Coordinates of C-alpha atoms in Angstrom, one line a residue:
Chain A
M19 CA 76.6 96.6 132.6
A20 CA 74.9 100.0 132.7
D21 CA 71.6 100.4 130.8
Y22 CA 72.1 103.0 128.2
K23 CA 69.3 105.0 129.8
S24 CA 71.6 105.6 132.7
L25 CA 74.2 107.2 130.4
Y26 CA 72.4 108.5 127.4
Q27 CA 69.8 110.4 129.4
E28 CA 68.1 113.7 128.7
V29 CA 70.6 116.0 130.2
I30 CA 73.5 114.6 128.2
L31 CA 71.6 114.4 125.0
D32 CA 70.6 118.0 125.5
H33 CA 74.1 119.2 126.1
N34 CA 75.2 117.2 123.0
K35 CA 72.6 118.9 120.9
K36 CA 73.0 122.3 122.3
P37 CA 76.5 122.6 123.8
R38 CA 77.0 125.5 126.1
N39 CA 80.1 127.7 125.9
Y40 CA 80.9 126.3 122.4
G41 CA 83.5 128.1 120.4
T42 CA 86.8 129.8 121.0
I43 CA 88.0 132.8 123.0
E44 CA 90.3 135.4 121.8
N45 CA 93.4 135.9 124.0
P46 CA 92.7 133.2 126.5
S47 CA 95.1 133.1 129.5
H48 CA 95.1 129.2 129.3
H49 CA 94.6 127.1 126.2
A50 CA 95.0 123.5 125.3
V51 CA 94.1 120.9 122.7
G52 CA 93.1 117.4 123.8
H53 CA 93.2 114.3 121.6
N54 CA 91.9 110.8 121.8
P55 CA 94.1 109.1 119.4
L56 CA 92.0 105.9 119.8
C57 CA 89.0 107.4 118.1
G58 CA 90.5 110.6 116.5
D59 CA 88.4 112.8 118.6
H60 CA 89.8 116.2 119.6
I61 CA 88.6 119.3 121.5
T62 CA 90.1 122.7 122.3
V63 CA 89.6 124.4 125.6
D64 CA 90.1 128.2 126.1
V65 CA 90.1 129.7 129.5
V66 CA 90.4 133.2 130.9
V67 CA 91.6 133.1 134.6
D68 CA 91.6 136.5 136.2
E69 CA 92.8 136.9 139.8
G70 CA 92.6 133.2 140.3
R71 CA 89.0 133.0 139.1
I72 CA 87.6 131.5 135.8
N73 CA 85.8 134.4 134.2
N74 CA 85.3 132.8 130.9
I75 CA 85.8 129.3 129.3
A76 CA 84.9 127.8 125.9
F77 CA 85.5 124.6 124.1
Q78 CA 85.2 123.4 120.5
G79 CA 85.9 120.1 118.6
E80 CA 84.7 117.0 116.9
S81 CA 83.7 114.3 119.3
C82 CA 81.0 111.8 120.4
A83 CA 78.0 112.8 122.5
I84 CA 79.6 111.6 125.8
C85 CA 82.7 113.8 125.1
K86 CA 80.7 116.9 124.0
A87 CA 78.2 116.8 126.8
S88 CA 81.0 116.3 129.4
A89 CA 82.8 119.3 127.9
S90 CA 79.7 121.4 127.8
M91 CA 78.7 120.5 131.4
M92 CA 82.4 121.1 132.5
T93 CA 82.3 124.6 131.2
T94 CA 79.1 125.5 133.0
S95 CA 80.3 123.8 136.2
V96 CA 83.7 125.7 136.4
K97 CA 82.8 129.1 135.1
G98 CA 82.9 131.5 137.9
K99 CA 84.8 129.1 140.2
T100 CA 88.4 129.6 141.4
R101 CA 91.1 127.6 139.7
E102 CA 91.6 125.5 142.9
E103 CA 87.8 124.7 142.9
A104 CA 88.0 123.6 139.3
E105 CA 91.1 121.4 140.1
T106 CA 89.3 119.7 142.8
L107 CA 86.3 119.1 140.5
I108 CA 88.8 117.7 137.8
Q109 CA 90.1 115.2 140.4
E110 CA 86.7 114.2 141.5
F111 CA 85.3 113.8 138.0
L112 CA 88.3 111.7 137.0
A113 CA 87.9 109.6 140.2
M114 CA 84.3 109.0 139.4
A115 CA 84.5 108.3 135.8
T116 CA 87.2 105.7 136.3
G117 CA 85.2 104.1 138.9
K118 CA 87.7 104.8 141.8
L119 CA 85.0 106.9 143.8
S120 CA 81.4 106.5 143.8
H121 CA 79.5 109.8 142.9
E122 CA 78.2 109.8 146.5
N123 CA 81.8 110.3 147.7
C124 CA 82.4 113.2 145.4
P125 CA 81.1 116.2 147.4
H126 CA 81.5 118.8 144.5
I127 CA 80.3 116.6 141.6
G128 CA 76.6 117.7 141.6
R129 CA 74.6 117.1 138.5
L130 CA 77.9 115.8 136.8
A131 CA 76.9 112.5 138.6
V132 CA 75.1 111.7 135.2
F133 CA 78.5 110.6 134.0
A134 CA 78.9 107.9 136.8
G135 CA 77.6 105.2 134.5
V136 CA 80.5 105.6 132.1
S137 CA 82.7 103.8 134.6
D138 CA 80.8 100.5 133.7
L139 CA 81.9 101.2 130.0
P140 CA 85.7 100.9 129.9
T141 CA 85.9 101.9 126.3
R142 CA 84.1 105.1 126.8
V143 CA 85.7 106.4 130.0
K144 CA 88.2 108.4 127.9
C145 CA 85.4 110.0 126.0
A146 CA 84.1 111.4 129.2
I147 CA 87.4 112.5 130.7
L148 CA 88.9 114.1 127.6
P149 CA 87.6 117.6 128.3
W150 CA 88.7 117.5 131.9
H151 CA 92.1 116.2 130.8
T152 CA 92.3 119.0 128.5
L153 CA 91.3 121.7 131.1
N154 CA 94.1 120.3 133.3
G155 CA 96.5 120.6 130.4
A156 CA 95.5 124.2 129.9
F157 CA 96.0 125.1 133.6
N158 CA 99.4 123.4 133.6
A159 CA 100.5 125.0 130.2
V160 CA 100.5 121.6 128.4
A161 CA 99.5 123.0 124.9
S162 CA 98.7 119.7 123.4
T163 CA 97.6 116.8 125.5
S164 CA 96.3 113.1 124.9
T165 CA 94.5 110.5 126.8
E166 CA 97.4 108.3 125.8
A167 CA 100.2 110.7 126.9
E168 CA 102.2 108.7 129.5
E169 CA 104.0 111.7 130.9
D170 CA 100.6 113.5 131.5
P171 CA 99.7 113.6 135.1
M172 CA 96.0 112.9 134.0
H173 CA 97.0 109.8 132.1
A174 CA 94.6 107.1 133.1
P175 CA 95.4 103.7 131.5
I176 CA 92.0 101.9 131.2
G177 CA 92.5 98.9 129.1
D178 CA 93.0 98.8 125.3
A179 CA 90.2 101.1 124.1
Chain B
M29 CA 66.0 101.1 95.4
S30 CA 62.5 102.0 96.4
A31 CA 61.2 101.6 100.0
N32 CA 58.9 98.8 98.9
Q33 CA 61.7 96.7 97.5
T34 CA 64.0 97.3 100.4
T35 CA 61.4 96.4 103.0
Q36 CA 60.9 93.0 101.5
K37 CA 63.0 90.4 102.8
T38 CA 64.9 88.8 100.0
R39 CA 65.9 85.5 101.5
S40 CA 68.7 83.5 100.1
A41 CA 67.4 81.0 97.5
S42 CA 70.3 78.6 98.1
A43 CA 70.2 75.5 100.3
F44 CA 72.6 77.0 102.8
D45 CA 71.5 75.9 106.2
V46 CA 72.5 78.6 108.3
E47 CA 70.7 77.4 111.4
R48 CA 72.6 74.1 111.3
I49 CA 75.8 76.0 111.1
R50 CA 74.9 78.3 114.0
A51 CA 74.5 75.2 116.0
D52 CA 78.2 74.5 115.7
F53 CA 79.1 78.0 117.4
P54 CA 78.5 77.8 121.2
I55 CA 79.2 81.5 121.5
L56 CA 76.3 82.5 119.4
K57 CA 73.9 81.3 122.0
L58 CA 75.1 84.1 124.4
K59 CA 72.9 86.8 125.5
V60 CA 74.3 90.3 125.9
N61 CA 72.3 92.8 127.8
D62 CA 69.5 90.4 128.0
K63 CA 69.3 90.3 124.2
P64 CA 70.5 87.5 121.9
L65 CA 74.0 88.3 120.8
V66 CA 74.1 89.7 117.2
Y67 CA 77.8 89.3 116.3
L68 CA 78.6 91.6 113.4
D69 CA 82.3 92.2 114.2
N70 CA 83.7 89.3 112.2
A71 CA 86.2 91.5 110.2
A72 CA 87.9 92.0 113.6
S73 CA 87.8 88.4 114.7
S74 CA 85.4 85.5 113.9
Q75 CA 84.1 83.0 116.3
M76 CA 85.1 79.3 116.7
P77 CA 83.0 76.3 116.0
Q78 CA 82.8 73.4 118.4
Q79 CA 84.9 71.2 116.0
V80 CA 87.9 73.5 116.4
I81 CA 87.4 73.9 120.2
D82 CA 87.3 70.1 120.5
R83 CA 90.4 69.7 118.3
L84 CA 92.3 72.0 120.7
V85 CA 91.1 70.1 123.7
Y86 CA 92.1 66.7 122.1
Y87 CA 95.6 68.1 121.1
Q88 CA 96.1 69.4 124.7
T89 CA 94.7 66.3 126.3
K90 CA 96.3 63.6 124.1
Q91 CA 99.1 65.0 121.8
H92 CA 101.1 68.0 123.2
A93 CA 104.8 68.1 123.3
N94 CA 107.4 70.2 121.6
I95 CA 108.0 69.6 118.0
H96 CA 111.0 68.8 115.8
R97 CA 113.0 67.9 118.8
G98 CA 112.3 64.8 121.0
V99 CA 112.4 61.3 119.7
H100 CA 109.7 60.4 122.1
Y101 CA 106.1 59.3 121.3
L102 CA 104.3 62.7 122.1
S103 CA 106.9 64.8 120.3
E104 CA 106.5 62.7 117.2
V105 CA 102.7 62.9 117.4
A106 CA 102.8 66.7 117.8
T107 CA 105.2 67.1 114.9
S108 CA 103.2 65.0 112.7
E109 CA 99.9 66.9 113.6
F110 CA 101.7 70.3 113.2
E111 CA 103.1 69.3 109.7
E112 CA 99.7 67.9 108.8
A113 CA 98.2 71.3 109.6
R114 CA 100.7 72.9 107.3
R115 CA 99.5 70.6 104.5
K116 CA 95.9 71.5 105.2
L117 CA 96.7 75.2 104.8
Q118 CA 98.7 74.5 101.7
R119 CA 95.6 72.8 100.2
F120 CA 93.3 75.6 101.4
I121 CA 95.2 78.3 99.5
N122 CA 96.4 75.8 96.7
A123 CA 100.1 76.4 97.3
N124 CA 102.4 74.4 95.1
E125 CA 104.5 73.0 98.1
D126 CA 103.9 72.8 101.9
R127 CA 107.4 74.4 102.5
E128 CA 105.8 77.6 101.0
V129 CA 103.5 77.8 103.9
I130 CA 105.1 79.6 107.0
F131 CA 103.4 79.8 110.3
T132 CA 103.5 83.2 111.8
S133 CA 101.7 84.8 114.8
G134 CA 99.3 86.6 112.3
T135 CA 99.1 88.7 109.2
T136 CA 101.0 91.6 111.0
E137 CA 104.0 89.3 111.7
A138 CA 103.8 87.8 108.2
I139 CA 104.1 91.2 106.6
N140 CA 106.8 92.2 109.0
L141 CA 108.7 88.9 108.1
V142 CA 108.7 89.8 104.4
M143 CA 109.8 93.5 105.3
H144 CA 112.8 92.1 107.2
G145 CA 113.6 89.1 105.2
Y146 CA 113.0 90.4 101.6
G147 CA 112.8 94.2 102.0
R148 CA 115.9 94.8 104.1
K149 CA 117.9 92.5 101.8
F150 CA 116.6 93.7 98.4
I151 CA 115.3 97.3 98.7
G152 CA 117.7 100.3 99.0
A153 CA 118.2 103.9 98.8
G154 CA 116.0 105.6 96.2
D155 CA 113.9 102.5 95.6
E156 CA 110.2 102.7 95.5
I157 CA 107.4 100.6 97.2
I158 CA 103.8 100.8 95.9
L159 CA 101.0 100.6 98.5
T160 CA 97.4 101.6 98.3
T161 CA 95.2 104.0 100.2
L162 CA 93.1 101.0 101.3
E163 CA 95.8 99.3 103.3
H164 CA 95.5 98.4 106.9
H165 CA 98.1 100.0 109.1
A166 CA 99.8 96.6 109.3
N167 CA 100.8 96.9 105.6
I168 CA 101.8 100.5 105.8
V169 CA 104.0 100.9 108.9
P170 CA 106.5 98.1 108.3
W171 CA 107.2 99.6 104.9
Q172 CA 107.5 103.0 106.3
M173 CA 110.0 101.7 108.8
L174 CA 111.9 100.1 105.9
A175 CA 111.8 103.3 103.8
E176 CA 113.1 105.3 106.7
E177 CA 115.9 102.9 107.3
K178 CA 117.0 102.5 103.7
G179 CA 116.0 105.9 102.2
A180 CA 113.4 104.3 100.0
K181 CA 110.2 105.9 98.9
I182 CA 106.5 104.9 99.3
R183 CA 104.1 105.6 96.5
V184 CA 100.3 105.3 97.1
V185 CA 97.7 104.2 94.8
P186 CA 94.6 106.5 95.2
I187 CA 90.9 105.4 95.4
N188 CA 87.7 106.9 94.0
D189 CA 84.7 108.0 96.1
A190 CA 83.3 104.5 96.0
G191 CA 86.4 103.1 97.6
E192 CA 87.8 101.5 94.4
L193 CA 91.6 101.5 93.5
L194 CA 92.3 103.7 90.4
I195 CA 94.1 101.1 88.5
D196 CA 95.3 103.7 85.8
E197 CA 97.0 105.6 88.5
Y198 CA 98.5 102.4 89.9
E199 CA 100.1 101.6 86.5
K200 CA 101.4 105.1 86.3
L201 CA 103.3 104.8 89.6
F202 CA 105.7 102.2 88.1
N203 CA 109.1 103.2 87.0
D204 CA 112.8 101.8 87.0
R205 CA 113.1 102.3 90.8
T206 CA 109.8 100.3 91.6
K207 CA 110.9 97.3 93.7
F208 CA 107.9 96.1 95.6
V209 CA 104.1 96.2 95.7
G210 CA 102.0 95.6 98.7
V211 CA 98.2 95.4 98.3
T212 CA 95.2 94.3 100.3
H213 CA 92.9 91.7 98.7
V214 CA 89.9 93.1 100.4
S215 CA 89.6 96.5 102.3
N216 CA 89.0 95.9 106.0
A217 CA 87.3 99.3 106.3
L218 CA 85.2 99.4 103.3
G219 CA 85.0 95.9 101.9
S220 CA 86.3 96.7 98.4
I221 CA 87.5 93.6 96.6
N222 CA 90.7 94.8 94.7
P223 CA 91.6 93.4 91.2
I224 CA 94.7 91.9 92.5
K225 CA 95.2 89.3 89.8
E226 CA 95.6 92.0 87.1
M227 CA 97.6 94.1 89.4
I228 CA 100.0 91.3 90.0
A229 CA 100.3 90.5 86.2
F230 CA 101.1 94.2 85.7
A231 CA 103.8 94.2 88.4
H232 CA 105.3 90.9 87.2
A233 CA 105.6 92.2 83.7
R234 CA 107.9 94.8 85.1
G235 CA 109.8 92.2 87.4
V236 CA 108.3 93.6 90.6
P237 CA 107.2 91.1 93.4
V238 CA 103.7 91.6 95.0
L239 CA 102.6 90.9 98.6
V240 CA 98.9 90.4 99.2
D241 CA 97.4 91.2 102.6
G242 CA 94.7 88.6 102.5
A243 CA 93.4 89.0 106.2
Q244 CA 89.9 90.1 105.0
A245 CA 89.9 87.9 101.9
A246 CA 90.8 84.4 103.2
P247 CA 87.6 84.1 105.3
H248 CA 85.3 85.1 102.6
T249 CA 86.6 83.8 99.2
K250 CA 88.4 80.9 97.8
V251 CA 92.1 81.8 97.6
D252 CA 94.3 80.2 95.0
V253 CA 97.8 81.6 95.2
Q254 CA 98.9 79.8 92.1
D255 CA 96.0 81.2 90.0
L256 CA 96.7 84.7 91.6
N257 CA 100.3 84.2 90.9
C258 CA 101.2 86.3 93.9
D259 CA 104.7 86.2 95.5
F260 CA 103.5 86.5 99.1
Y261 CA 100.0 86.1 100.6
A262 CA 99.4 86.8 104.4
F263 CA 96.3 86.1 106.5
S264 CA 95.3 85.4 110.1
G265 CA 93.9 82.5 111.7
H266 CA 91.5 84.0 114.1
K267 CA 89.5 85.7 111.3
L268 CA 89.0 82.2 109.9
C269 CA 87.3 80.6 112.9
G270 CA 90.7 79.6 114.2
P271 CA 92.7 80.6 117.3
T272 CA 94.4 83.9 117.8
G273 CA 98.2 83.9 117.7
I274 CA 98.5 82.1 114.4
G275 CA 98.7 83.3 110.9
I276 CA 100.1 82.2 107.5
L277 CA 102.7 83.6 105.2
Y278 CA 102.6 82.0 101.8
G279 CA 105.7 82.7 99.8
R280 CA 107.0 81.5 96.5
A281 CA 109.8 79.0 97.4
A282 CA 112.5 80.5 95.3
L283 CA 111.8 84.0 96.9
L284 CA 111.7 82.6 100.5
E285 CA 115.1 80.7 99.8
S286 CA 116.7 84.0 98.7
M287 CA 115.6 85.8 101.9
Q288 CA 117.3 86.4 105.0
P289 CA 115.8 85.0 108.3
F290 CA 113.5 87.4 110.3
K291 CA 114.0 86.1 113.9
G292 CA 117.0 84.0 115.2
G293 CA 116.8 81.1 117.5
G294 CA 116.1 77.4 117.9
D295 CA 114.5 75.4 114.9
M296 CA 115.6 77.9 112.3
I297 CA 119.2 76.7 112.3
L298 CA 121.0 73.5 111.0
S299 CA 124.2 74.0 113.0
V300 CA 125.4 76.8 115.5
T301 CA 128.9 77.6 116.6
F302 CA 130.2 81.0 117.9
E303 CA 132.0 81.3 114.6
K304 CA 129.1 80.4 112.1
T305 CA 125.6 79.5 112.1
T306 CA 123.9 77.6 109.1
Y307 CA 120.3 78.3 108.6
N308 CA 117.6 75.6 108.3
T309 CA 115.7 75.1 105.0
I310 CA 112.3 76.7 104.4
P311 CA 109.8 76.9 106.0
H312 CA 111.8 76.3 109.2
K313 CA 114.3 79.1 108.5
F314 CA 111.4 81.5 109.3
E315 CA 110.0 79.7 112.3
A316 CA 112.4 80.4 115.2
G317 CA 111.6 79.2 118.5
T318 CA 108.7 76.9 119.6
P319 CA 105.7 77.9 117.3
P320 CA 102.1 78.1 118.5
I321 CA 101.6 74.4 117.9
S322 CA 98.1 74.0 119.2
A323 CA 97.0 77.1 117.4
A324 CA 98.4 75.8 114.2
I325 CA 96.7 72.5 114.5
G326 CA 93.5 74.4 115.5
L327 CA 93.7 76.4 112.3
G328 CA 94.1 73.3 110.3
A329 CA 90.9 72.0 111.9
A330 CA 89.2 75.4 111.0
V331 CA 90.1 75.3 107.4
D332 CA 88.8 71.7 107.3
Y333 CA 85.6 73.0 108.7
L334 CA 85.3 75.9 106.2
S335 CA 86.2 73.6 103.4
A336 CA 83.5 71.2 104.4
I337 CA 81.0 73.9 104.1
G338 CA 82.6 75.2 101.0
M339 CA 84.2 78.5 100.3
D340 CA 81.9 79.2 97.4
A341 CA 78.8 78.6 99.5
I342 CA 80.1 80.8 102.3
A343 CA 80.9 83.6 99.8
A344 CA 77.4 83.4 98.3
H345 CA 75.6 83.5 101.6
E346 CA 77.7 86.5 102.8
L347 CA 77.0 88.3 99.4
D348 CA 73.2 87.7 100.1
L349 CA 73.6 89.2 103.6
L350 CA 75.6 92.1 102.3
K351 CA 73.1 92.9 99.6
Y352 CA 70.1 92.7 101.8
A353 CA 71.9 94.8 104.6
T354 CA 72.9 97.4 102.0
G355 CA 69.4 97.7 100.7
Q356 CA 67.9 97.9 104.1
I357 CA 70.3 100.5 105.6
S358 CA 70.2 102.6 102.4
S359 CA 66.4 103.0 103.0
I360 CA 67.0 104.7 106.3
A361 CA 67.0 108.6 106.0
G362 CA 70.2 110.1 107.4
V363 CA 72.3 106.9 107.0
R364 CA 75.2 106.9 104.5
V365 CA 77.0 103.7 103.4
M366 CA 80.8 104.3 103.1
G367 CA 82.4 102.3 100.4
T368 CA 80.2 101.4 97.4
A369 CA 82.6 99.5 95.4
E370 CA 81.1 97.3 92.7
H371 CA 82.9 94.3 94.0
K372 CA 82.6 94.0 97.8
A373 CA 82.9 91.5 100.6
A374 CA 81.0 91.1 103.8
V375 CA 81.7 94.6 105.2
L376 CA 79.2 97.4 105.7
S377 CA 80.8 100.6 106.8
F378 CA 78.2 103.4 107.6
A379 CA 77.6 106.9 109.0
V380 CA 74.5 108.1 110.8
D381 CA 74.0 111.9 110.5
G382 CA 74.5 113.7 113.7
V383 CA 75.6 110.6 115.7
H384 CA 79.2 109.9 116.4
P385 CA 80.2 106.2 115.7
H386 CA 81.1 105.6 119.2
D387 CA 77.7 106.5 120.5
I388 CA 76.3 104.2 117.9
G389 CA 78.5 101.4 119.0
T390 CA 77.5 101.8 122.7
L391 CA 73.8 102.0 121.9
L392 CA 73.9 99.0 119.5
N393 CA 75.7 97.1 122.2
Q394 CA 72.8 97.7 124.6
E395 CA 70.7 95.9 122.0
G396 CA 73.2 93.1 122.1
I397 CA 74.6 93.9 118.6
A398 CA 78.4 93.9 118.3
V399 CA 79.8 96.2 115.6
R400 CA 83.1 97.9 115.2
T401 CA 83.5 101.7 115.5
G402 CA 86.5 103.8 114.8
H403 CA 89.1 104.2 112.2
H404 CA 89.5 100.4 111.7
C405 CA 93.4 100.8 111.6
A406 CA 93.0 102.3 108.3
Q407 CA 93.3 106.0 108.9
P408 CA 94.4 106.9 105.3
V409 CA 90.9 105.6 104.1
M410 CA 89.1 107.6 106.7
Q411 CA 91.2 110.8 105.7
R412 CA 90.3 110.2 102.0
L413 CA 86.6 110.0 102.9
H414 CA 86.8 113.0 105.2
V415 CA 85.4 111.1 108.2
P416 CA 87.2 110.6 111.6
A417 CA 85.6 107.1 112.0
T418 CA 82.8 104.9 110.8
S419 CA 80.7 102.2 112.2
R420 CA 81.2 98.9 110.6
A421 CA 79.1 95.7 110.5
S422 CA 80.9 92.8 109.0
F423 CA 79.3 89.5 108.2
A424 CA 80.2 85.8 108.5
F425 CA 78.6 82.8 107.0
Y426 CA 76.9 82.1 110.3
N427 CA 75.0 85.5 110.3
T428 CA 71.4 85.6 109.3
M429 CA 68.9 87.9 107.6
D430 CA 67.2 88.3 111.0
E431 CA 70.3 89.6 112.4
V432 CA 70.5 92.1 109.7
D433 CA 67.0 93.1 110.6
A434 CA 68.1 93.5 114.3
L435 CA 70.9 95.8 113.1
I436 CA 68.5 98.0 111.0
A437 CA 66.2 98.2 114.0
G438 CA 69.1 99.1 116.3
I439 CA 70.1 102.0 114.0
R440 CA 66.6 103.3 114.1
T441 CA 66.6 103.2 117.8
V442 CA 69.8 105.1 118.0
Q443 CA 68.3 107.8 115.6
K444 CA 65.2 108.0 117.9
I445 CA 67.4 108.6 120.9
F446 CA 69.3 111.3 119.1
T447 CA 66.4 113.2 117.7

């Protein structure tokens, strides 16, 4: 069991308190709403992709600190990157959060490694991956996605949270 | 309440020996995250005393066989113990006859049994079913399924900001098409105790039967189905210090006899040919297949255990805990209690400003404290209170004032982390 200090550390609490890129974007090229029906949390992700590069990204929603900090750090991590780079990061983040890969084996994960501890808290994994799940939905023109959507390629069954 | 009053620990004046009771519960000795377990999720499931664990072991070691079938020794012993458990449950809720006590897998199955057995037979197009805002999803969804199938309509009793049913509005919902009332005895999300005896009398005066969801009431208060005069009363074993997978549906004998079976199979029949099957008498008509025999016997032992302590003593100790916890939590700035009904049982739902319930749950867990966070399978209540979720501490008779103090300290720690 992870000590809370390994999860609720300064950087996560800071992004929760002062989320970066918080809000909506007019005329985004990609947009999706993500739901976690297990807790009622939801977030929206707006993205502007221009010539294959993420020029702008924003998120908004009601969620716990883990989800909000994950969303905030996601936006700062993918802004300016190509869509392919962002998609690689989505896969690495998902693999790390679900405990399939340790953060040492995720070459692009960087400071997102602060979320590695969530893999020890099965009921909270979905909080951390919801924003990434939603960004993936936006890229793939899935207007509304859910951590419980079986047909969604990002669906990650993790016990009965 | 002033800070002075709330910081003073008002210990129970009664002779309730909580430490002696705690010694019966081996799981309460656990450490979680190197802290003593503080188990405050009793509304989700309660813990099991050694007496019940021993009874299960004894049954599996010395008494197990299938029931109502064999003529051999073990089958006779198991049948006799199973039926004795039914009589224990009959006495626990003061039912008139043991055949009015049906073993189900839990409250949810009990309610589904009534929906299929009574609802599908007697409720039709245009008929109305009255439910309340405080219902658990288990007492909403089956009736929605029925309403959809039959073209019936669901009417909902509203609540006030304190989480109390508006009884005037309840009475106004009745009309000639009203065919059924489903109401929870105690709200699982807020702890409100509903005035079900009066609600039942009002419905009966209009010829309408009433099902009471007693899942949250049976563990905390003396239930007397004859005094309540309810038609159906459903509750679960695992919230009563018993095993999971067992629950009770009490039903008035005449009503149960008029109903169609819920599940078909063995034990619920008298004779079967491919032309015609004759159903068994109640309660067996509603107990198709091999029941959870050991769980039923375990539940019998659990109600023996609770009755020996006394449901009135249990209720009094839990009310002391609730009052003390409510006073303490109300003294913390930035914490709101959700559900302030005048009559409440054992449930303390709360919100901490600026902190999501899931973060509270995870951080309290790090202190060894188990609470429930989320919508508590009662989303209409959450919508009415305009919150997505709450944190819920729910008490049992084996909880202590020191555990309330641990909860309060834990909430202060959460606030510190988030400032």
